[in-house]
Backbone as numpy.savetxt, mean C-alpha at the origin, in Angstrom:
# Nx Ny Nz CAx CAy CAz Cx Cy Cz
2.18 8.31 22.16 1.15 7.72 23.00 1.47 6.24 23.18
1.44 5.80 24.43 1.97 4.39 25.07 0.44 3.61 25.59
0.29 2.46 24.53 -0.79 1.90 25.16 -0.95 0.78 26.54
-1.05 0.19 27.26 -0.71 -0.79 28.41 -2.16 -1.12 28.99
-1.78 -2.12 29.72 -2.73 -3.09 30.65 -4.08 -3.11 30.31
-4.39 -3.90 29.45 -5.47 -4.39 28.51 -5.63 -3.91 27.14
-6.38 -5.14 26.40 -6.50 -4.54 24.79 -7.49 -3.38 24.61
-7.81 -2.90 23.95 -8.31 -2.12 23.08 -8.69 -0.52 24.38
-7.35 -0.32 24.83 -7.31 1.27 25.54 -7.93 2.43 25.58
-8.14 2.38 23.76 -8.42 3.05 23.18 -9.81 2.72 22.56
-11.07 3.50 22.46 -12.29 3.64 21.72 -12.20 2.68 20.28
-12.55 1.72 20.23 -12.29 0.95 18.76 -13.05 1.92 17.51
-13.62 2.95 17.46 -14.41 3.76 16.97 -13.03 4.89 16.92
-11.71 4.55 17.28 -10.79 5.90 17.26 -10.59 5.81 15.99
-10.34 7.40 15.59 -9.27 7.45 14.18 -8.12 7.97 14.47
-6.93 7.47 14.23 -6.06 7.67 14.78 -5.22 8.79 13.16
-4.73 9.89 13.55 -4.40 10.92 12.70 -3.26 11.75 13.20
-2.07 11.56 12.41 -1.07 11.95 13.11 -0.44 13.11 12.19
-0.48 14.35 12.94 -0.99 15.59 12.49 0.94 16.16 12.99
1.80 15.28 13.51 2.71 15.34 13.72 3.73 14.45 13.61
5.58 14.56 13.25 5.69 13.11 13.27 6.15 12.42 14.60
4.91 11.69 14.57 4.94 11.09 16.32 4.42 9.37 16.70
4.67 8.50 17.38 4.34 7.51 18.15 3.53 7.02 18.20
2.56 6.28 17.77 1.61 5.31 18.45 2.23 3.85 19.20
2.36 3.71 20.10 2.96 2.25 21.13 1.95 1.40 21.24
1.56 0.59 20.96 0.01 -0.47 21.45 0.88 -1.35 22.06
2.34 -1.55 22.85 2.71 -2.33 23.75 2.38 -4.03 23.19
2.38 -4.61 24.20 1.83 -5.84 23.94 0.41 -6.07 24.03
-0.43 -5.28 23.81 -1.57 -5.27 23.43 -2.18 -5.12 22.09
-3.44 -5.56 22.35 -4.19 -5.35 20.48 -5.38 -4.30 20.55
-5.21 -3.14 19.69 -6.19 -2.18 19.76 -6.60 -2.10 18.31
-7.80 -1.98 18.09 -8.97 -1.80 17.17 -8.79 -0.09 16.43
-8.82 -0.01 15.60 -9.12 1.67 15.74 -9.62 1.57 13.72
-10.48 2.96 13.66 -11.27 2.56 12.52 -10.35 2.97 11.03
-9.53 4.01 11.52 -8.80 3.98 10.27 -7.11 4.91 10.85
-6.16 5.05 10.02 -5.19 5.92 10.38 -4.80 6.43 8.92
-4.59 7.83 9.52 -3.91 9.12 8.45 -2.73 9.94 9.03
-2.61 10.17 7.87 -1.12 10.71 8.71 -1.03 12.37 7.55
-0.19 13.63 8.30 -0.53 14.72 7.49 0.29 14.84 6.28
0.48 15.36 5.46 1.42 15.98 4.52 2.55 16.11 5.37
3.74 15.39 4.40 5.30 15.64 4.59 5.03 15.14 6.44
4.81 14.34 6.40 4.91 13.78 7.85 4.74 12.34 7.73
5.74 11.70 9.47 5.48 10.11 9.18 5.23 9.58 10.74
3.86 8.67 10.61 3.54 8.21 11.93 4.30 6.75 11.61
4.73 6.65 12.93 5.08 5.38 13.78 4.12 4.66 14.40
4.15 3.46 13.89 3.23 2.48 15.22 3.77 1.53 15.60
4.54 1.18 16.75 5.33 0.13 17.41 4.45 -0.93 18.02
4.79 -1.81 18.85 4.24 -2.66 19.52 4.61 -4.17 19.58
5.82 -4.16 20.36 6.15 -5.69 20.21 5.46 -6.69 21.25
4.77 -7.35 20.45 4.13 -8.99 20.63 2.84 -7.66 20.68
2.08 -6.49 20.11 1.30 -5.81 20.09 0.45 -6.30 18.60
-1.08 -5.80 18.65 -1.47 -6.16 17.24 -2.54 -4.53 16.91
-2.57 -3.85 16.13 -3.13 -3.20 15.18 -4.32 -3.60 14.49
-5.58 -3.19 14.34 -6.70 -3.69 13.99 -7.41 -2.66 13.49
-7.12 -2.38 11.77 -8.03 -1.45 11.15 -9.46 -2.23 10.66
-10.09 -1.70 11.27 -11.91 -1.79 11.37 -13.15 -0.89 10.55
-12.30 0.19 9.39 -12.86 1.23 9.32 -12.96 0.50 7.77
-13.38 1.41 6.66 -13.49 1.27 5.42 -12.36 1.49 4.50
-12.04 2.21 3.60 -10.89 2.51 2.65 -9.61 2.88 3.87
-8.37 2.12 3.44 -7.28 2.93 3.65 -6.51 3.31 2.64
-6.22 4.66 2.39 -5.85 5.29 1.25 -4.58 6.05 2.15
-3.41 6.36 2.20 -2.17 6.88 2.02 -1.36 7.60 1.18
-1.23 9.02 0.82 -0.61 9.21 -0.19 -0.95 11.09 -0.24
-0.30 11.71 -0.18 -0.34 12.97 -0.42 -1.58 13.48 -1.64
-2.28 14.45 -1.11 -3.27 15.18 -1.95 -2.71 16.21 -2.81
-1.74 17.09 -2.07 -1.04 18.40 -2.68 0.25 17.94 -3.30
0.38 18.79 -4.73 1.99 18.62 -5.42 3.00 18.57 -4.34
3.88 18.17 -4.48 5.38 17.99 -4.33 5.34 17.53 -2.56
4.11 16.76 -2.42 4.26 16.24 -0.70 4.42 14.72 -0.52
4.50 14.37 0.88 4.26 13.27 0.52 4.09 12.56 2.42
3.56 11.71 2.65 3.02 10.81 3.60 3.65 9.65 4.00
3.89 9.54 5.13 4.52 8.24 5.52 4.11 7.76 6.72
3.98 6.30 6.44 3.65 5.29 7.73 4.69 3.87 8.28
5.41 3.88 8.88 5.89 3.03 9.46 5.52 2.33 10.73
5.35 0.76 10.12 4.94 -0.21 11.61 6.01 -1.49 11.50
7.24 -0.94 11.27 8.28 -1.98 11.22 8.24 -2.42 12.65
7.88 -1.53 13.37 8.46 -2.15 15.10 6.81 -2.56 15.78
6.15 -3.04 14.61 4.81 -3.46 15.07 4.78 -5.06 14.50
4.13 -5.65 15.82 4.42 -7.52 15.78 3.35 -7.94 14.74
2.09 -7.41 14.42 1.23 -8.24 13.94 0.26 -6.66 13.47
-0.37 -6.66 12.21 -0.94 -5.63 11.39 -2.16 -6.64 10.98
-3.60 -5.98 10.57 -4.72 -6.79 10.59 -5.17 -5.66 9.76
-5.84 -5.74 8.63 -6.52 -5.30 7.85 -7.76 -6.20 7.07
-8.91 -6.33 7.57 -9.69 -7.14 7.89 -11.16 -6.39 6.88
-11.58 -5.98 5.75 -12.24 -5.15 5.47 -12.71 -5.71 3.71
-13.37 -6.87 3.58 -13.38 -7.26 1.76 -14.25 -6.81 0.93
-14.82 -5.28 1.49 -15.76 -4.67 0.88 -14.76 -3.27 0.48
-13.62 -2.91 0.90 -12.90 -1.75 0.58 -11.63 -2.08 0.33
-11.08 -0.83 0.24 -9.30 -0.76 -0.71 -8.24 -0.25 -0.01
-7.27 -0.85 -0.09 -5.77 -0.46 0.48 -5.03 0.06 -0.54
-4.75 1.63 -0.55 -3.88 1.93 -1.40 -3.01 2.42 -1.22
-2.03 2.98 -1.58 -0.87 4.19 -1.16 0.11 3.96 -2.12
0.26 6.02 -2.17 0.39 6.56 -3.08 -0.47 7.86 -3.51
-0.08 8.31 -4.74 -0.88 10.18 -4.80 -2.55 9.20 -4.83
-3.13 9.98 -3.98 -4.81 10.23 -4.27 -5.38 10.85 -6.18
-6.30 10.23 -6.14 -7.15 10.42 -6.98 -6.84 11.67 -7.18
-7.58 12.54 -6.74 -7.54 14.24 -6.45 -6.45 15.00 -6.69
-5.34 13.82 -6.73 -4.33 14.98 -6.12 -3.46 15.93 -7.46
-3.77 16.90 -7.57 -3.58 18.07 -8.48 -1.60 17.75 -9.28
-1.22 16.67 -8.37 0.41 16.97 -9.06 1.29 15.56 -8.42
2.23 15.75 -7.79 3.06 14.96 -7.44 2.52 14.54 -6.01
1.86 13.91 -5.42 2.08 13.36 -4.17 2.06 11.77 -4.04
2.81 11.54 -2.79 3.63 10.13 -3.04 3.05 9.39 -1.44
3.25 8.57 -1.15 3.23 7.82 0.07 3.65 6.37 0.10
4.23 6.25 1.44 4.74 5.12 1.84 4.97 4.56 3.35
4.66 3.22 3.28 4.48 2.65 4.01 5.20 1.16 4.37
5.66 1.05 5.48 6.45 -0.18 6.15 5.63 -1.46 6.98
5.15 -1.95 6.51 4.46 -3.33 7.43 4.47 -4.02 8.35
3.99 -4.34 9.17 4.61 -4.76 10.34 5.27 -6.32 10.30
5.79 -6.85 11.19 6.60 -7.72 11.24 5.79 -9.13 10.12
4.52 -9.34 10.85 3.14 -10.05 10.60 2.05 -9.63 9.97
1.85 -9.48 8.75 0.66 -8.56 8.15 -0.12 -9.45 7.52
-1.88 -9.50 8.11 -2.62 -9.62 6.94 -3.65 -8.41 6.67
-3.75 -8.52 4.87 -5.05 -7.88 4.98 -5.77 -8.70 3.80
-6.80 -8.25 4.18 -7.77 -9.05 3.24 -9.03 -7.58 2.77
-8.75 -7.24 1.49 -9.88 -6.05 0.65 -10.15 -6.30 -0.64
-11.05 -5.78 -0.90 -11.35 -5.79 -2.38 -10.25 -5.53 -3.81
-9.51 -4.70 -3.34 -7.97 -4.36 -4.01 -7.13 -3.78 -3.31
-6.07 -4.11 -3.72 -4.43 -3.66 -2.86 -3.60 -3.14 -3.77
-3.19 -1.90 -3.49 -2.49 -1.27 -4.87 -1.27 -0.41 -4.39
-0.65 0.22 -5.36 0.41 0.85 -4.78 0.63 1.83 -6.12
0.43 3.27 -6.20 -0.02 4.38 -7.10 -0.56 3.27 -8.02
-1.83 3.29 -7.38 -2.36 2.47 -8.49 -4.76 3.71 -8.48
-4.31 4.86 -7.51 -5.41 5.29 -7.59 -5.69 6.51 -9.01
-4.95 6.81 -9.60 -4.59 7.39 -11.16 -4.78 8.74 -11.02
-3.58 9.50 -10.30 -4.10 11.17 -9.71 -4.08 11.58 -11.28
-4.70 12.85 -11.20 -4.80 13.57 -12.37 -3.85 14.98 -12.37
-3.10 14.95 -13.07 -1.89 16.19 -13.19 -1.81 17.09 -14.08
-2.83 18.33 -13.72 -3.23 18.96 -15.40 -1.77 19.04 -15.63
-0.64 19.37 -15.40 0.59 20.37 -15.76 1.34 18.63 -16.88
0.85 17.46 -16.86 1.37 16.63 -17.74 3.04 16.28 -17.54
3.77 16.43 -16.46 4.76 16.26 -16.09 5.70 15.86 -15.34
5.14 15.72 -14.01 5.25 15.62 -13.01 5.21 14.11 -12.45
6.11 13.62 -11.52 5.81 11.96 -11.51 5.41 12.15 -9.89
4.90 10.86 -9.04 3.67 10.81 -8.25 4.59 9.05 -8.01
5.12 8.87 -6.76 5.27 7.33 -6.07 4.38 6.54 -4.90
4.13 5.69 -4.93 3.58 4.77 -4.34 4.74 3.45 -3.58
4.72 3.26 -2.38 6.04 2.40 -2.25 5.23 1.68 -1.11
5.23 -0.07 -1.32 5.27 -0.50 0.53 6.29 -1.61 0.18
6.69 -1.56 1.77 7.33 -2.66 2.07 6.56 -3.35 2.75
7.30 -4.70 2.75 6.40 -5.89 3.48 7.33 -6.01 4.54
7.13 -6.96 5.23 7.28 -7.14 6.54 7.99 -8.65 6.54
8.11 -9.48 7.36 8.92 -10.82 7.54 7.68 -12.09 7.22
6.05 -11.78 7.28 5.23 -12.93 6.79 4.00 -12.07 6.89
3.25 -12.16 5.39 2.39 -11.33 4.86 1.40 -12.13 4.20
0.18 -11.71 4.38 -0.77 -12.03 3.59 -1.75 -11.48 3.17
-2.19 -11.87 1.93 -2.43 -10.65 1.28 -3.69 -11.45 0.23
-4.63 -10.86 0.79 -6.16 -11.23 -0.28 -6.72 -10.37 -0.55
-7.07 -10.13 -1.95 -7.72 -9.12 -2.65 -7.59 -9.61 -3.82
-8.99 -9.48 -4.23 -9.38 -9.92 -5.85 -8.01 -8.96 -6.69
-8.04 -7.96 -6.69 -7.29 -7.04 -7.60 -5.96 -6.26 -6.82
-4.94 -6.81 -7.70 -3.84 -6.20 -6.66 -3.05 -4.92 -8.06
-2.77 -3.87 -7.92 -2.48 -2.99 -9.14 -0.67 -2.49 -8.56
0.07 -2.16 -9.01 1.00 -2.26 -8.99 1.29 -0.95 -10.05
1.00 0.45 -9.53 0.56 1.29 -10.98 -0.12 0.88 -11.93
-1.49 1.92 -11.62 -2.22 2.04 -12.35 -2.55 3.20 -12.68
-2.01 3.86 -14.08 -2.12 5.65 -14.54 -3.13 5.85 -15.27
-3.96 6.75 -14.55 -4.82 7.18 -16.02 -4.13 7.95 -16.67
-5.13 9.50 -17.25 -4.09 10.70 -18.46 -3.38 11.50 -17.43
-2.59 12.12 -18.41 -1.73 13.26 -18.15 -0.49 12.50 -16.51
-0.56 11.49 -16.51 0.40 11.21 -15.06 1.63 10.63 -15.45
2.75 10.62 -14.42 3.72 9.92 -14.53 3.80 9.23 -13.07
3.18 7.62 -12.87 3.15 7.00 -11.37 3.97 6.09 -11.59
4.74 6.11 -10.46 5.93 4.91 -10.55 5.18 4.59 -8.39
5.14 2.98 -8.93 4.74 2.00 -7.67 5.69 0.87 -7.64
6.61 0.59 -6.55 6.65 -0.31 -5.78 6.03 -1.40 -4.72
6.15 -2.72 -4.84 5.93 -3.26 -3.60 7.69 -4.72 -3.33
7.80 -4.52 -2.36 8.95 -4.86 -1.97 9.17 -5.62 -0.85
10.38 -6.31 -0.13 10.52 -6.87 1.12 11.02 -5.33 2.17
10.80 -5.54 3.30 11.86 -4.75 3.79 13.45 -5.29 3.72
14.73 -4.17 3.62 16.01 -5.01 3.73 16.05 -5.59 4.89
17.11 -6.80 4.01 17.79 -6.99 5.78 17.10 -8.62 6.19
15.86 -8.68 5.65 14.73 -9.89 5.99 15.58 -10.87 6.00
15.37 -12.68 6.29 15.94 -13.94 6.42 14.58 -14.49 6.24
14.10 -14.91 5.10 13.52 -16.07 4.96 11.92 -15.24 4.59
11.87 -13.94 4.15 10.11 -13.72 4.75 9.53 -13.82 3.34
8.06 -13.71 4.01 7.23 -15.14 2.55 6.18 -13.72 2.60
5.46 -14.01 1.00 4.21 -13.01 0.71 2.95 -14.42 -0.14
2.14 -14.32 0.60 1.18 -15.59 0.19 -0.20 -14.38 -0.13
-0.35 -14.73 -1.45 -1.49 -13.78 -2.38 -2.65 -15.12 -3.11
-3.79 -14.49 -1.99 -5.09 -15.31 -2.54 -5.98 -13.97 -3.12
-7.42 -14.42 -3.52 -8.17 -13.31 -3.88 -9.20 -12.65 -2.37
-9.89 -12.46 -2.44 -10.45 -11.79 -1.35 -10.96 -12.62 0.22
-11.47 -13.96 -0.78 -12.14 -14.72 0.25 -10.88 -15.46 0.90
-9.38 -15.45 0.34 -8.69 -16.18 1.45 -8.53 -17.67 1.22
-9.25 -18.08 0.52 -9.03 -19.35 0.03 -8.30 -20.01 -0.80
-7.98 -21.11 -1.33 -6.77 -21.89 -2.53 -7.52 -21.33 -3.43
-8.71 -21.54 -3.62 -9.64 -21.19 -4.92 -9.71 -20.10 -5.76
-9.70 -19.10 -4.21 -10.21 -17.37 -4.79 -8.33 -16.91 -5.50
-8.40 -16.45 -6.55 -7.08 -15.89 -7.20 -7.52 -14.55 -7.25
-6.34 -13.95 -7.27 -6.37 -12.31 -7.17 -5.50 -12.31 -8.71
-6.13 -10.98 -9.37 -5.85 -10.44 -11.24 -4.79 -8.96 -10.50
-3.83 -9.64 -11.29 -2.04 -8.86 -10.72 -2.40 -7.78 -11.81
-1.91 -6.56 -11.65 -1.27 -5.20 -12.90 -0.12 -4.96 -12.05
0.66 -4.86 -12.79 2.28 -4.51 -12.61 2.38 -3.90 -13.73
2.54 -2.41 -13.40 2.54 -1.00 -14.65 1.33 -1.09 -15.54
0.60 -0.06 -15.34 -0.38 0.32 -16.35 -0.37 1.44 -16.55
-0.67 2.50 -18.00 -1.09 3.65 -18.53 -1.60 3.77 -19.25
-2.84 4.08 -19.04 -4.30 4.29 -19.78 -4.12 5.38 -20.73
-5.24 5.25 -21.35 -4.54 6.44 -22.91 -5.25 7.62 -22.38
-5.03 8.91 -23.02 -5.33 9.85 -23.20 -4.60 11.00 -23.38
-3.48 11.06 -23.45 -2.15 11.75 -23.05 -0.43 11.10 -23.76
-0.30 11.90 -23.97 1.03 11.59 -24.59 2.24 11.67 -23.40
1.80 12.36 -22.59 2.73 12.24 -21.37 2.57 11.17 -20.49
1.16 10.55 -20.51 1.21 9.02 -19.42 2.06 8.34 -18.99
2.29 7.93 -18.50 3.50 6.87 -18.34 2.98 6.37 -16.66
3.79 4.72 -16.47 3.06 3.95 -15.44 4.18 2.59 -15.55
4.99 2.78 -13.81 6.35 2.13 -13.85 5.98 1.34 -12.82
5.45 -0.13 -12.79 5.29 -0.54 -11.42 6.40 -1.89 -11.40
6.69 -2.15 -10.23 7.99 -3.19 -9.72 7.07 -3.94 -8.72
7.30 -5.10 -8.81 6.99 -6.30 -7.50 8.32 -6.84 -7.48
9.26 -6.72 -6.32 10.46 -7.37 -6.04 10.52 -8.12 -4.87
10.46 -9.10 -4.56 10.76 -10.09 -3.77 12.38 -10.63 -3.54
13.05 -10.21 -3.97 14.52 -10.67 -4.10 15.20 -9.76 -3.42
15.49 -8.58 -3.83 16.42 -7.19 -3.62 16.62 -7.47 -1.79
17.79 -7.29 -1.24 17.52 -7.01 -0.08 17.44 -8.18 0.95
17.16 -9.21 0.52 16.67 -9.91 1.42 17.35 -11.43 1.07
17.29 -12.58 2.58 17.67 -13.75 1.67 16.27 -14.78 1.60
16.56 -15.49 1.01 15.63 -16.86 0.91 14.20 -16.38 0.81
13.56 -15.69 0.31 12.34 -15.20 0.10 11.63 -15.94 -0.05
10.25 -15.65 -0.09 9.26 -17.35 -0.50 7.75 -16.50 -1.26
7.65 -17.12 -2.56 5.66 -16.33 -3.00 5.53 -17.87 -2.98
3.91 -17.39 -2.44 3.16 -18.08 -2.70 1.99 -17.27 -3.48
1.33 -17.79 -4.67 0.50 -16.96 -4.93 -0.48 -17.82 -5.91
-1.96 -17.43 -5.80 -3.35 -18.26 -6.65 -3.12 -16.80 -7.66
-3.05 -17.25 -8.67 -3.42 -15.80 -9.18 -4.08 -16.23 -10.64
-5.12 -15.44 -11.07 -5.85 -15.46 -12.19 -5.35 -14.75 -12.95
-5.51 -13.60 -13.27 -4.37 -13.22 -14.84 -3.65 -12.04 -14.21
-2.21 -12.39 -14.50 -1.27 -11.40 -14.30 -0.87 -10.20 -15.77
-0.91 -9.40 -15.15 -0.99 -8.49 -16.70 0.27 -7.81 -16.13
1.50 -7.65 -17.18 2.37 -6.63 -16.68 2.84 -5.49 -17.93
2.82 -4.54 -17.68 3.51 -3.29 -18.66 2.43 -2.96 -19.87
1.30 -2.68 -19.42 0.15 -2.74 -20.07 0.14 -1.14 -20.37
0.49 -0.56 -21.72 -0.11 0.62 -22.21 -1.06 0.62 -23.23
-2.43 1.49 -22.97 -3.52 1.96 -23.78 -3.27 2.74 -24.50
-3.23 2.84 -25.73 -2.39 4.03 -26.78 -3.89 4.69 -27.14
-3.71 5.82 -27.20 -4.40 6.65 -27.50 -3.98 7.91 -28.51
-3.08 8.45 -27.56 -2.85 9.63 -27.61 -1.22 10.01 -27.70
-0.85 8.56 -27.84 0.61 8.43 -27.74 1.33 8.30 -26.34
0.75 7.73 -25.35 1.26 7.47 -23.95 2.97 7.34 -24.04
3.14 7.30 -22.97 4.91 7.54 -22.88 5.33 5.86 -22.78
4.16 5.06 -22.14 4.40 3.59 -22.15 4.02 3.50 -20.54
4.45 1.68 -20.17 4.03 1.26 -19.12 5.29 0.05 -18.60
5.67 0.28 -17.61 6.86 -1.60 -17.85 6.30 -1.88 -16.18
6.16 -3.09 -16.43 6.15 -3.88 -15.32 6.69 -4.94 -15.23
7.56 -5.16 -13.76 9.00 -6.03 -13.57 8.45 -6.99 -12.25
């Protein structure tokens, strides 16, 4: 679908759900729409150069419900991404729910902000009766990002899981910067980092999260307010498998 000649084409009340792997174009225009999903083992595209993207809806969550699937979103060929919402959560990665392994991932657009209550990456703690099974969470960033949310998680496992989360540059970048305040956006407001967590209950837990800014890319730049960074945090209980965060 090719958007053109004026902004918002499309119903700002759309949900956009891509039930195939297929196209969204917003051209050089900016369209509103309240949330986007994408199906199992499938990956939507959203392009749009000098175009802008405007999620308006509540939670965006990404990440396969069913074992061994997984979800993908790419807006590398999208100019400017807006996530505008400091009452809800950006996550991706397996769902809460999700009975086993499901994973999701996502590419940022060139220009990204969002601003939510938390930003995570398998950081929603699926539950895996079978105790075995590992569950990824991956985004890349984009060339200049910003990013406010009181709580940013970087894997976060409850019992019985094995979640390994990434957040990363895309390759290839020259110079791109990630600037992390807390929700309100301000010098003041700091956002509380987890990089790897596994909560007790389980001897199989385990919780591998990475923040890499380097890999891939040259001259990178953080900027970041941050109030307490916690990394490789395991809750022993039950004998967890552990937690590392890099």
């Amino acid at each position: 679908l090719t958007l053109s000649n004026g902004n918002n084409r499309l119903p700002t009340g759309t949900l956009v759900n891509f039930i195939g792997n297929s196209t969204l174009d917003v051209g050089a225009t900016s369209q509103a729409v309240t949330n986007i999903t994408v199906g199992d083992n499938l990956t939507g595209t959203v392009n749009g150069s000098g175009g802008t993207l405007i999620l308006n809806g509540n939670n965006f969550y990404l990440g396969g419900v069913n074992e061994n699937v997984g979800q993908t979103l790419s807006a590398s060929g999208l100019s400017t991404f807006i996530y505008n919402n400091p009452g809800y959560n950006v996550s991706v990665g397996p769902s809460s729910s999700s009975p086993g392994t499901g994973d999701g991932t996502v590419t940022l657009a060139a220009t990204t902000l969002i601003t939510a209550a938390s930003f995570g990456a398998a950081n929603r703690g699926h539950n895996d009766a079978w105790e075995q099974s590992a569950a990824y969470g991956t985004v890349y960033l984009g060339q200049v990002n910003t990013l406010n949310a009181t709580t940013i998680q970087v894997v976060y496992s409850n019992t019985r899981t094995k979640d390994y989360g990434t957040v990363r540059f895309s390759n290839g970048l020259t110079g791109p910067s990630l600037k992390i305040r807390g929700t309100g956006g301000t010098d003041i407001d700091r956002a509380d980092i987890t990089i790897g967590y596994a909560g007790a209950g389980s001897a199989y837990n385990y919780g591998s999260g990475l923040l890499d800014l380097t890999t891939g890319v040259t001259s990178s730049m953080l900027d970041a307010r941050v109030g307490t960074l916690t990394l490789g945090n395991l809750v022993s209980n039950n004998g967890g498998s552990g937690a590392a965060g890099t």
